[in-house]
Amino acid sequence: MATTPQQATTHPVYVIGGGPGGLAVAASLRERGVRVVVLEKSDAVGASWRAHYDRLRLHTTRRLSGLPGLRMPRSFGRWVARADVVRYLEKYAEKHELEIVTGVEVFRIDRAGAEWVLHATGGRRLVGGAVVVATGYNHTPRLPEWPGLDAYEGELSHARTYRDPGPYKGKDVLVVGAGNTGAEIAADLAEGGAARVRLAVRTVPHIVRRTTAGWPAQRTGILVRRLPVAVVDLMGSAMARVALPDLTAYGLPRPEKGVATRQREGAIPVQDVGLIDAVRSGKVEVVAAVDGFENGEVLLADGTRIAPDAVIAATGYRRALEPLLGHLDGVLDAHGRPVAHGAHCPREAPGLYFTGFTNPISGMFRELAIDAERIARRIARTAKSGAKSGARSSAT
């Protein structure tokens, strides 16, 4: 049961985003007696997980993916399905009795002295003692500015809208992008009856087994996350040569850069959930990157022209934080990413926190849980310090 809120200000802490990161922070704050309100623009918590494709499972183990204050049920199995993640998030919000307001989108955040002003749907002007931005790593679908894209009349969609292979049965499909999403969708299509599946690859990914002899890749990620990059690169290369087949003949040579170096650049390894077998069997063909569109055809980087029935762009997402925070100095870097995360605030913006904007090899849910506790401790400590300061001022 949460303790009675005791804050130096009557204003609550606002958490923007009702996904796993936002809910975890809210629960951790509530347990420390801080009033917190979660603002979610959709009509329910876990909106991103509700929108993911049906095949998706957590790439991290159930035991290492629980959020603070509630373990994931054993009945979910070792690799938790998308639908069960949604069920868990609903139960999490209920169990912690979180104050969640749905259907409210925050458009802009401004600093007002020691407080924050949030401008939201319906002309709302909300004042908070602190703000936690948890709008998510996968916020706004991104399509590259391919030449000829505007005139292309073929079937093209972003991976965000993909659910299952049913609509593509018997079709020739090109999946663009070899991250975890693109690799998994390609394998799903190959298993689900697509007549032909091609995977367009610009940068060869590192592929890892989800488990090796029962040992999850996530645990390796946790063990090596503090080691020097060069050491992890060498270890990763050695493990790949032992555990993975050489796919050079199939268009997937060993990556030139090490796994930790690529992770520093923002690319996490692809967990194999069927791609290797699909490539080796010829069910998924690896082709060159997409360079553009012309006369109803897709132009590839090696000069090839193809005419698939459908194109699915697994080309990632934008954080889309600029409209919300771009006007504030020292908050976002040149790429639109927060300059601080977890319990650390930007130097020019005390009381403004971010969670869920990194993609660690140690597991997103695990890091969200750690960040939530750290953010909550920091906010609670600041609130307590402010309350003492206020009491002393009143006594003088």
CSV table of C-alpha atoms in Angstrom, one decimal:
chain,number,residue,atom,x,y,z
A,1,MET,CA,0.0,0.0,0.0
A,2,ALA,CA,1.4,3.4,-0.9
A,3,THR,CA,2.2,5.9,1.8
A,4,THR,CA,0.4,9.2,2.2
A,5,PRO,CA,1.9,11.8,-0.2
A,6,GLN,CA,4.0,14.5,1.5
A,7,GLN,CA,5.4,17.1,-0.9
A,8,ALA,CA,6.8,20.6,-0.5
A,9,THR,CA,4.4,21.6,-3.3
A,10,THR,CA,0.8,20.8,-4.0
A,11,HIS,CA,1.6,20.1,-7.6
A,12,PRO,CA,2.0,16.5,-8.6
A,13,VAL,CA,4.7,14.9,-10.6
A,14,TYR,CA,3.5,14.3,-14.1
A,15,VAL,CA,4.6,11.3,-16.1
A,16,ILE,CA,4.1,11.6,-19.9
A,17,GLY,CA,3.5,8.2,-21.4
A,18,GLY,CA,1.6,5.1,-20.0
A,19,GLY,CA,4.0,2.5,-21.3
A,20,PRO,CA,6.2,0.2,-19.2
A,21,GLY,CA,8.7,3.0,-18.4
A,22,GLY,CA,6.1,5.5,-17.3
A,23,LEU,CA,4.1,3.0,-15.3
A,24,ALA,CA,7.2,1.8,-13.5
A,25,VAL,CA,8.2,5.4,-12.5
A,26,ALA,CA,4.7,6.2,-11.3
A,27,ALA,CA,4.5,3.0,-9.2
A,28,SER,CA,8.0,3.7,-7.7
A,29,LEU,CA,7.0,7.3,-6.9
A,30,ARG,CA,3.7,6.3,-5.3
A,31,GLU,CA,5.4,3.8,-3.1
A,32,ARG,CA,7.5,6.7,-1.8
A,33,GLY,CA,4.5,8.9,-1.0
A,34,VAL,CA,4.8,11.2,-4.0
A,35,ARG,CA,1.6,12.1,-5.8
A,36,VAL,CA,2.0,11.2,-9.5
A,37,VAL,CA,-0.3,11.5,-12.5
A,38,VAL,CA,0.3,9.6,-15.7
A,39,LEU,CA,-0.8,11.3,-18.9
A,40,GLU,CA,-1.4,8.9,-21.8
A,41,LYS,CA,-2.5,10.1,-25.2
A,42,SER,CA,-4.2,6.8,-26.2
A,43,ASP,CA,-7.2,5.3,-24.5
A,44,ALA,CA,-5.3,2.6,-22.6
A,45,VAL,CA,-1.9,1.8,-21.1
A,46,GLY,CA,0.7,0.0,-23.1
A,47,ALA,CA,-0.3,1.5,-26.4
A,48,SER,CA,2.9,0.6,-28.3
A,49,TRP,CA,2.7,-3.0,-27.2
A,50,ARG,CA,-0.9,-3.2,-28.3
A,51,ALA,CA,0.2,-2.0,-31.8
A,52,HIS,CA,3.0,-4.5,-32.3
A,53,TYR,CA,2.8,-7.5,-34.5
A,54,ASP,CA,1.2,-10.7,-33.1
A,55,ARG,CA,4.3,-12.9,-33.3
A,56,LEU,CA,6.4,-10.6,-31.1
A,57,ARG,CA,7.7,-11.8,-27.7
A,58,LEU,CA,10.0,-10.1,-25.3
A,59,HIS,CA,13.6,-10.6,-26.3
A,60,THR,CA,14.4,-10.8,-22.6
A,61,THR,CA,13.5,-13.4,-20.1
A,62,ARG,CA,10.4,-13.2,-17.9
A,63,ARG,CA,12.4,-13.3,-14.7
A,64,LEU,CA,14.5,-10.3,-15.8
A,65,SER,CA,11.7,-8.3,-17.2
A,66,GLY,CA,9.4,-7.5,-14.3
A,67,LEU,CA,8.8,-3.9,-13.2
A,68,PRO,CA,9.1,-2.7,-9.6
A,69,GLY,CA,6.6,-4.2,-7.3
A,70,LEU,CA,5.1,-6.9,-9.5
A,71,ARG,CA,6.7,-10.0,-11.0
A,72,MET,CA,5.6,-11.4,-14.3
A,73,PRO,CA,3.5,-14.6,-13.8
A,74,ARG,CA,5.2,-17.9,-14.4
A,75,SER,CA,2.3,-18.8,-16.6
A,76,PHE,CA,3.6,-16.4,-19.2
A,77,GLY,CA,6.5,-18.7,-19.9
A,78,ARG,CA,10.2,-17.8,-20.4
A,79,TRP,CA,9.6,-15.5,-23.4
A,80,VAL,CA,6.6,-13.4,-22.8
A,81,ALA,CA,4.2,-12.9,-25.7
A,82,ARG,CA,3.0,-9.4,-26.8
A,83,ALA,CA,-0.6,-10.0,-25.6
A,84,ASP,CA,0.7,-11.1,-22.2
A,85,VAL,CA,2.9,-8.0,-21.9
A,86,VAL,CA,-0.3,-5.9,-22.4
A,87,ARG,CA,-2.1,-7.9,-19.7
A,88,TYR,CA,0.8,-7.5,-17.4
A,89,LEU,CA,0.9,-3.7,-17.9
A,90,GLU,CA,-2.9,-3.5,-17.2
A,91,LYS,CA,-2.5,-5.5,-14.0
A,92,TYR,CA,0.5,-3.4,-13.0
A,93,ALA,CA,-1.5,-0.2,-13.2
A,94,GLU,CA,-4.4,-1.7,-11.3
A,95,LYS,CA,-2.2,-3.3,-8.6
A,96,HIS,CA,-0.4,0.0,-7.8
A,97,GLU,CA,-3.6,2.0,-8.1
A,98,LEU,CA,-2.0,4.5,-10.4
A,99,GLU,CA,-3.7,7.8,-11.3
A,100,ILE,CA,-3.8,7.6,-15.1
A,101,VAL,CA,-5.5,10.1,-17.4
A,102,THR,CA,-6.0,8.7,-20.9
A,103,GLY,CA,-6.8,10.6,-24.0
A,104,VAL,CA,-4.5,13.5,-23.1
A,105,GLU,CA,-1.6,14.4,-25.2
A,106,VAL,CA,1.1,16.9,-24.0
A,107,PHE,CA,2.2,19.2,-26.8
A,108,ARG,CA,4.7,21.4,-25.1
A,109,ILE,CA,6.6,21.7,-21.7
A,110,ASP,CA,7.8,25.0,-20.3
A,111,ARG,CA,9.8,26.0,-17.3
A,112,ALA,CA,8.0,28.3,-14.8
A,113,GLY,CA,10.4,29.1,-11.9
A,114,ALA,CA,10.8,26.0,-9.9
A,115,GLU,CA,7.9,24.2,-11.6
A,116,TRP,CA,6.9,22.9,-15.0
A,117,VAL,CA,3.9,23.8,-17.1
A,118,LEU,CA,2.5,21.2,-19.5
A,119,HIS,CA,0.3,22.3,-22.4
A,120,ALA,CA,-2.0,19.5,-23.3
A,121,THR,CA,-5.2,18.4,-25.2
A,122,GLY,CA,-8.2,20.6,-24.8
A,123,GLY,CA,-6.3,23.7,-23.8
A,124,ARG,CA,-5.2,22.1,-20.5
A,125,ARG,CA,-2.4,23.9,-18.6
A,126,LEU,CA,-1.0,21.5,-16.0
A,127,VAL,CA,1.5,22.6,-13.4
A,128,GLY,CA,3.9,19.9,-12.0
A,129,GLY,CA,6.7,19.9,-9.5
A,130,ALA,CA,8.6,17.6,-11.8
A,131,VAL,CA,8.1,15.9,-15.1
A,132,VAL,CA,9.2,12.5,-16.3
A,133,VAL,CA,9.1,12.0,-20.1
A,134,ALA,CA,8.4,8.4,-21.0
A,135,THR,CA,7.0,8.7,-24.5
A,136,GLY,CA,9.1,5.8,-25.7
A,137,TYR,CA,11.9,4.7,-27.9
A,138,ASN,CA,9.5,3.7,-30.7
A,139,HIS,CA,7.3,6.8,-30.9
A,140,THR,CA,6.8,8.0,-34.5
A,141,PRO,CA,7.4,5.7,-37.5
A,142,ARG,CA,10.3,6.8,-39.7
A,143,LEU,CA,10.5,6.5,-43.5
A,144,PRO,CA,13.7,7.4,-45.2
A,145,GLU,CA,13.5,10.2,-47.8
A,146,TRP,CA,13.9,7.8,-50.7
A,147,PRO,CA,14.0,9.4,-54.2
A,148,GLY,CA,10.7,8.7,-56.0
A,149,LEU,CA,8.9,7.7,-52.9
A,150,ASP,CA,6.1,10.3,-53.4
A,151,ALA,CA,5.3,9.0,-56.9
A,152,TYR,CA,5.4,5.3,-55.9
A,153,GLU,CA,1.9,3.7,-56.3
A,154,GLY,CA,2.7,0.2,-55.1
A,155,GLU,CA,1.7,-1.2,-51.7
A,156,LEU,CA,4.1,0.3,-49.1
A,157,SER,CA,3.6,0.3,-45.3
A,158,HIS,CA,5.7,0.8,-42.2
A,159,ALA,CA,6.3,-2.1,-39.9
A,160,ARG,CA,4.2,-0.4,-37.2
A,161,THR,CA,1.1,-1.5,-39.1
A,162,TYR,CA,2.1,-5.1,-39.7
A,163,ARG,CA,0.2,-7.6,-37.6
A,164,ASP,CA,0.5,-11.1,-39.2
A,165,PRO,CA,1.4,-12.7,-42.5
A,166,GLY,CA,-2.3,-13.4,-43.5
A,167,PRO,CA,-2.7,-10.4,-45.9
A,168,TYR,CA,0.6,-11.3,-47.6
A,169,LYS,CA,-0.1,-15.0,-48.3
A,170,GLY,CA,1.0,-15.8,-51.9
A,171,LYS,CA,2.6,-12.4,-52.4
A,172,ASP,CA,6.1,-11.2,-53.2
A,173,VAL,CA,7.2,-9.1,-50.3
A,174,LEU,CA,10.2,-6.9,-49.7
A,175,VAL,CA,11.1,-6.1,-46.1
A,176,VAL,CA,13.4,-3.1,-45.7
A,177,GLY,CA,15.7,-3.1,-42.7
A,178,ALA,CA,17.5,-5.8,-40.9
A,179,GLY,CA,17.0,-4.9,-37.3
A,180,ASN,CA,15.1,-7.1,-34.9
A,181,THR,CA,11.7,-6.0,-36.3
A,182,GLY,CA,12.6,-6.5,-40.0
A,183,ALA,CA,14.3,-9.8,-39.3
A,184,GLU,CA,11.4,-11.1,-37.4
A,185,ILE,CA,8.7,-9.9,-39.8
A,186,ALA,CA,10.7,-11.5,-42.7
A,187,ALA,CA,10.8,-14.8,-40.9
A,188,ASP,CA,7.1,-14.5,-40.0
A,189,LEU,CA,6.2,-13.9,-43.7
A,190,ALA,CA,8.3,-16.8,-44.8
A,191,GLU,CA,6.6,-19.2,-42.4
A,192,GLY,CA,3.2,-17.7,-43.0
A,193,GLY,CA,2.8,-18.4,-46.7
A,194,ALA,CA,4.3,-15.4,-48.6
A,195,ALA,CA,5.3,-16.6,-52.1
A,196,ARG,CA,8.6,-14.8,-51.9
A,197,VAL,CA,10.3,-12.8,-49.1
A,198,ARG,CA,13.3,-10.5,-49.7
A,199,LEU,CA,15.1,-8.6,-46.9
A,200,ALA,CA,16.9,-5.4,-47.9
A,201,VAL,CA,20.0,-4.9,-45.9
A,202,ARG,CA,22.2,-1.7,-45.8
A,203,THR,CA,24.4,-2.5,-42.8
A,204,VAL,CA,24.9,-6.2,-41.9
A,205,PRO,CA,23.6,-6.7,-38.3
A,206,HIS,CA,25.2,-8.7,-35.5
A,207,ILE,CA,23.0,-11.8,-35.0
A,208,VAL,CA,22.9,-13.6,-31.7
A,209,ARG,CA,21.2,-16.7,-30.5
A,210,ARG,CA,18.4,-16.0,-28.0
A,211,THR,CA,19.8,-18.7,-25.9
A,212,THR,CA,23.0,-20.8,-26.1
A,213,ALA,CA,22.9,-24.1,-24.1
A,214,GLY,CA,20.0,-22.6,-22.1
A,215,TRP,CA,22.0,-19.4,-21.3
A,216,PRO,CA,20.0,-16.3,-22.4
A,217,ALA,CA,21.8,-13.7,-24.5
A,218,GLN,CA,20.4,-11.1,-22.1
A,219,ARG,CA,22.5,-12.4,-19.2
A,220,THR,CA,25.6,-12.1,-21.3
A,221,GLY,CA,24.6,-8.5,-22.1
A,222,ILE,CA,24.2,-7.8,-18.4
A,223,LEU,CA,27.6,-9.3,-17.6
A,224,VAL,CA,29.5,-7.4,-20.2
A,225,ARG,CA,27.8,-4.0,-20.1
A,226,ARG,CA,30.5,-2.4,-17.9
A,227,LEU,CA,33.5,-3.9,-19.8
A,228,PRO,CA,35.6,-1.8,-22.3
A,229,VAL,CA,34.1,-1.7,-25.8
A,230,ALA,CA,37.2,-3.3,-27.4
A,231,VAL,CA,37.0,-6.3,-25.0
A,232,VAL,CA,33.3,-6.9,-25.7
A,233,ASP,CA,33.9,-6.6,-29.4
A,234,LEU,CA,36.5,-9.4,-29.2
A,235,MET,CA,34.3,-11.6,-27.0
A,236,GLY,CA,31.4,-11.1,-29.3
A,237,SER,CA,33.4,-12.0,-32.4
A,238,ALA,CA,34.7,-15.2,-30.8
A,239,MET,CA,31.2,-16.2,-29.6
A,240,ALA,CA,29.7,-15.6,-33.0
A,241,ARG,CA,32.2,-17.8,-34.8
A,242,VAL,CA,31.5,-20.6,-32.4
A,243,ALA,CA,27.7,-20.3,-32.1
A,244,LEU,CA,26.6,-19.0,-35.5
A,245,PRO,CA,27.0,-20.3,-39.1
A,246,ASP,CA,28.8,-18.2,-41.6
A,247,LEU,CA,26.1,-16.6,-43.8
A,248,THR,CA,28.4,-14.8,-46.2
A,249,ALA,CA,27.2,-16.9,-49.1
A,250,TYR,CA,23.7,-15.8,-48.4
A,251,GLY,CA,24.4,-12.1,-48.3
A,252,LEU,CA,25.1,-11.7,-44.6
A,253,PRO,CA,28.8,-11.7,-44.0
A,254,ARG,CA,30.3,-11.1,-40.6
A,255,PRO,CA,30.0,-7.5,-39.6
A,256,GLU,CA,33.1,-5.4,-39.9
A,257,LYS,CA,32.5,-3.5,-36.6
A,258,GLY,CA,32.2,-5.2,-33.3
A,259,VAL,CA,29.0,-5.7,-31.4
A,260,ALA,CA,29.7,-3.2,-28.7
A,261,THR,CA,30.9,-0.6,-31.1
A,262,ARG,CA,27.7,-1.0,-33.1
A,263,GLN,CA,25.6,-0.8,-29.9
A,264,ARG,CA,27.3,2.5,-29.1
A,265,GLU,CA,26.2,3.8,-32.5
A,266,GLY,CA,22.6,2.8,-31.6
A,267,ALA,CA,22.3,-0.6,-33.3
A,268,ILE,CA,21.6,-3.6,-31.0
A,269,PRO,CA,22.2,-7.2,-32.0
A,270,VAL,CA,19.4,-9.1,-33.8
A,271,GLN,CA,18.1,-12.0,-31.8
A,272,ASP,CA,17.6,-15.0,-34.0
A,273,VAL,CA,14.0,-16.2,-33.8
A,274,GLY,CA,13.9,-17.9,-37.2
A,275,LEU,CA,15.9,-15.7,-39.6
A,276,ILE,CA,19.0,-17.9,-39.8
A,277,ASP,CA,17.1,-21.0,-40.8
A,278,ALA,CA,14.9,-18.9,-43.2
A,279,VAL,CA,18.0,-17.5,-44.9
A,280,ARG,CA,19.8,-20.8,-45.2
A,281,SER,CA,16.7,-22.5,-46.6
A,282,GLY,CA,16.2,-19.8,-49.2
A,283,LYS,CA,12.8,-18.8,-47.7
A,284,VAL,CA,14.2,-15.3,-47.1
A,285,GLU,CA,16.5,-13.8,-49.7
A,286,VAL,CA,19.0,-11.1,-48.6
A,287,VAL,CA,19.2,-8.2,-51.2
A,288,ALA,CA,21.0,-4.8,-51.3
A,289,ALA,CA,19.6,-1.7,-49.6
A,290,VAL,CA,16.8,0.3,-51.1
A,291,ASP,CA,18.1,3.4,-53.0
A,292,GLY,CA,14.8,4.7,-54.3
A,293,PHE,CA,11.6,4.1,-56.4
A,294,GLU,CA,11.1,4.6,-60.1
A,295,ASN,CA,8.3,3.6,-62.5
A,296,GLY,CA,6.6,1.3,-60.0
A,297,GLU,CA,9.9,-0.5,-59.2
A,298,VAL,CA,12.2,-0.5,-56.3
A,299,LEU,CA,15.8,0.5,-57.0
A,300,LEU,CA,18.4,-1.4,-55.0
A,301,ALA,CA,22.0,-0.1,-54.2
A,302,ASP,CA,23.6,-2.7,-56.4
A,303,GLY,CA,21.6,-1.5,-59.5
A,304,THR,CA,19.0,-4.2,-59.3
A,305,ARG,CA,15.4,-3.2,-60.0
A,306,ILE,CA,12.6,-5.3,-58.5
A,307,ALA,CA,8.8,-5.1,-58.5
A,308,PRO,CA,7.5,-6.7,-55.3
A,309,ASP,CA,3.7,-6.9,-54.6
A,310,ALA,CA,4.3,-5.2,-51.2
A,311,VAL,CA,7.0,-3.3,-49.4
A,312,ILE,CA,7.2,-3.3,-45.6
A,313,ALA,CA,9.6,-0.6,-44.2
A,314,ALA,CA,11.1,-1.8,-40.9
A,315,THR,CA,13.1,1.5,-40.9
A,316,GLY,CA,12.8,2.5,-37.3
A,317,TYR,CA,11.3,5.3,-35.4
A,318,ARG,CA,11.9,8.9,-34.4
A,319,ARG,CA,11.7,10.0,-30.7
A,320,ALA,CA,9.8,13.1,-31.9
A,321,LEU,CA,10.7,15.1,-28.8
A,322,GLU,CA,11.5,18.4,-30.7
A,323,PRO,CA,7.9,19.8,-30.6
A,324,LEU,CA,7.7,19.0,-26.9
A,325,LEU,CA,11.1,20.2,-25.7
A,326,GLY,CA,13.1,21.5,-28.6
A,327,HIS,CA,12.6,25.1,-27.5
A,328,LEU,CA,14.4,24.4,-24.2
A,329,ASP,CA,18.2,25.0,-24.1
A,330,GLY,CA,20.4,22.1,-23.2
A,331,VAL,CA,17.7,19.4,-23.1
A,332,LEU,CA,18.1,17.6,-26.5
A,333,ASP,CA,21.2,16.8,-28.5
A,334,ALA,CA,21.8,17.4,-32.2
A,335,HIS,CA,19.9,14.2,-33.0
A,336,GLY,CA,16.9,15.1,-30.9
A,337,ARG,CA,17.8,12.7,-28.1
A,338,PRO,CA,17.7,13.6,-24.4
A,339,VAL,CA,21.1,14.7,-23.1
A,340,ALA,CA,20.4,12.9,-19.8
A,341,HIS,CA,18.4,9.9,-18.7
A,342,GLY,CA,17.4,8.1,-15.6
A,343,ALA,CA,18.0,10.0,-12.3
A,344,HIS,CA,20.1,12.7,-14.1
A,345,CYS,CA,18.4,15.8,-15.3
A,346,PRO,CA,19.8,18.1,-18.0
A,347,ARG,CA,21.9,20.8,-16.3
A,348,GLU,CA,19.6,23.6,-17.5
A,349,ALA,CA,16.4,21.7,-16.6
A,350,PRO,CA,16.3,20.5,-13.0
A,351,GLY,CA,13.2,18.4,-12.3
A,352,LEU,CA,13.0,17.1,-15.9
A,353,TYR,CA,13.7,13.4,-16.3
A,354,PHE,CA,13.7,10.9,-19.1
A,355,THR,CA,13.3,7.1,-19.3
A,356,GLY,CA,13.1,4.6,-22.1
A,357,PHE,CA,15.2,6.5,-24.7
A,358,THR,CA,18.0,4.0,-24.8
A,359,ASN,CA,18.0,0.5,-26.2
A,360,PRO,CA,20.5,-1.5,-23.9
A,361,ILE,CA,21.7,-5.0,-24.7
A,362,SER,CA,21.0,-5.8,-21.0
A,363,GLY,CA,17.2,-5.6,-21.7
A,364,MET,CA,14.8,-2.7,-22.0
A,365,PHE,CA,12.4,-3.7,-19.3
A,366,ARG,CA,15.2,-4.4,-16.9
A,367,GLU,CA,16.7,-1.0,-17.4
A,368,LEU,CA,13.3,0.7,-17.2
A,369,ALA,CA,12.8,-0.9,-13.8
A,370,ILE,CA,16.3,0.3,-12.6
A,371,ASP,CA,15.7,3.8,-13.9
A,372,ALA,CA,12.3,4.0,-12.3
A,373,GLU,CA,13.7,3.3,-8.8
A,374,ARG,CA,16.5,5.8,-9.3
A,375,ILE,CA,14.2,8.5,-10.6
A,376,ALA,CA,11.7,8.0,-7.8
A,377,ARG,CA,14.4,8.1,-5.2
A,378,ARG,CA,15.8,11.3,-6.6
A,379,ILE,CA,12.4,13.0,-6.9
A,380,ALA,CA,11.3,11.9,-3.4
A,381,ARG,CA,14.6,13.1,-1.9
A,382,THR,CA,14.2,16.4,-3.6
A,383,ALA,CA,10.6,16.8,-2.4
A,384,LYS,CA,11.6,15.9,1.2
A,385,SER,CA,14.4,18.4,1.1
A,386,GLY,CA,12.1,21.1,-0.2
A,387,ALA,CA,9.6,20.3,2.6
A,388,LYS,CA,12.2,20.7,5.3
A,389,SER,CA,13.4,23.9,3.7
A,390,GLY,CA,9.8,25.2,3.6
A,391,ALA,CA,9.3,24.3,7.2
A,392,ARG,CA,12.4,26.2,8.3
A,393,SER,CA,11.3,29.2,6.4
A,394,SER,CA,7.9,29.2,8.0
A,395,ALA,CA,9.4,29.0,11.4
A,396,THR,CA,11.6,32.1,11.0
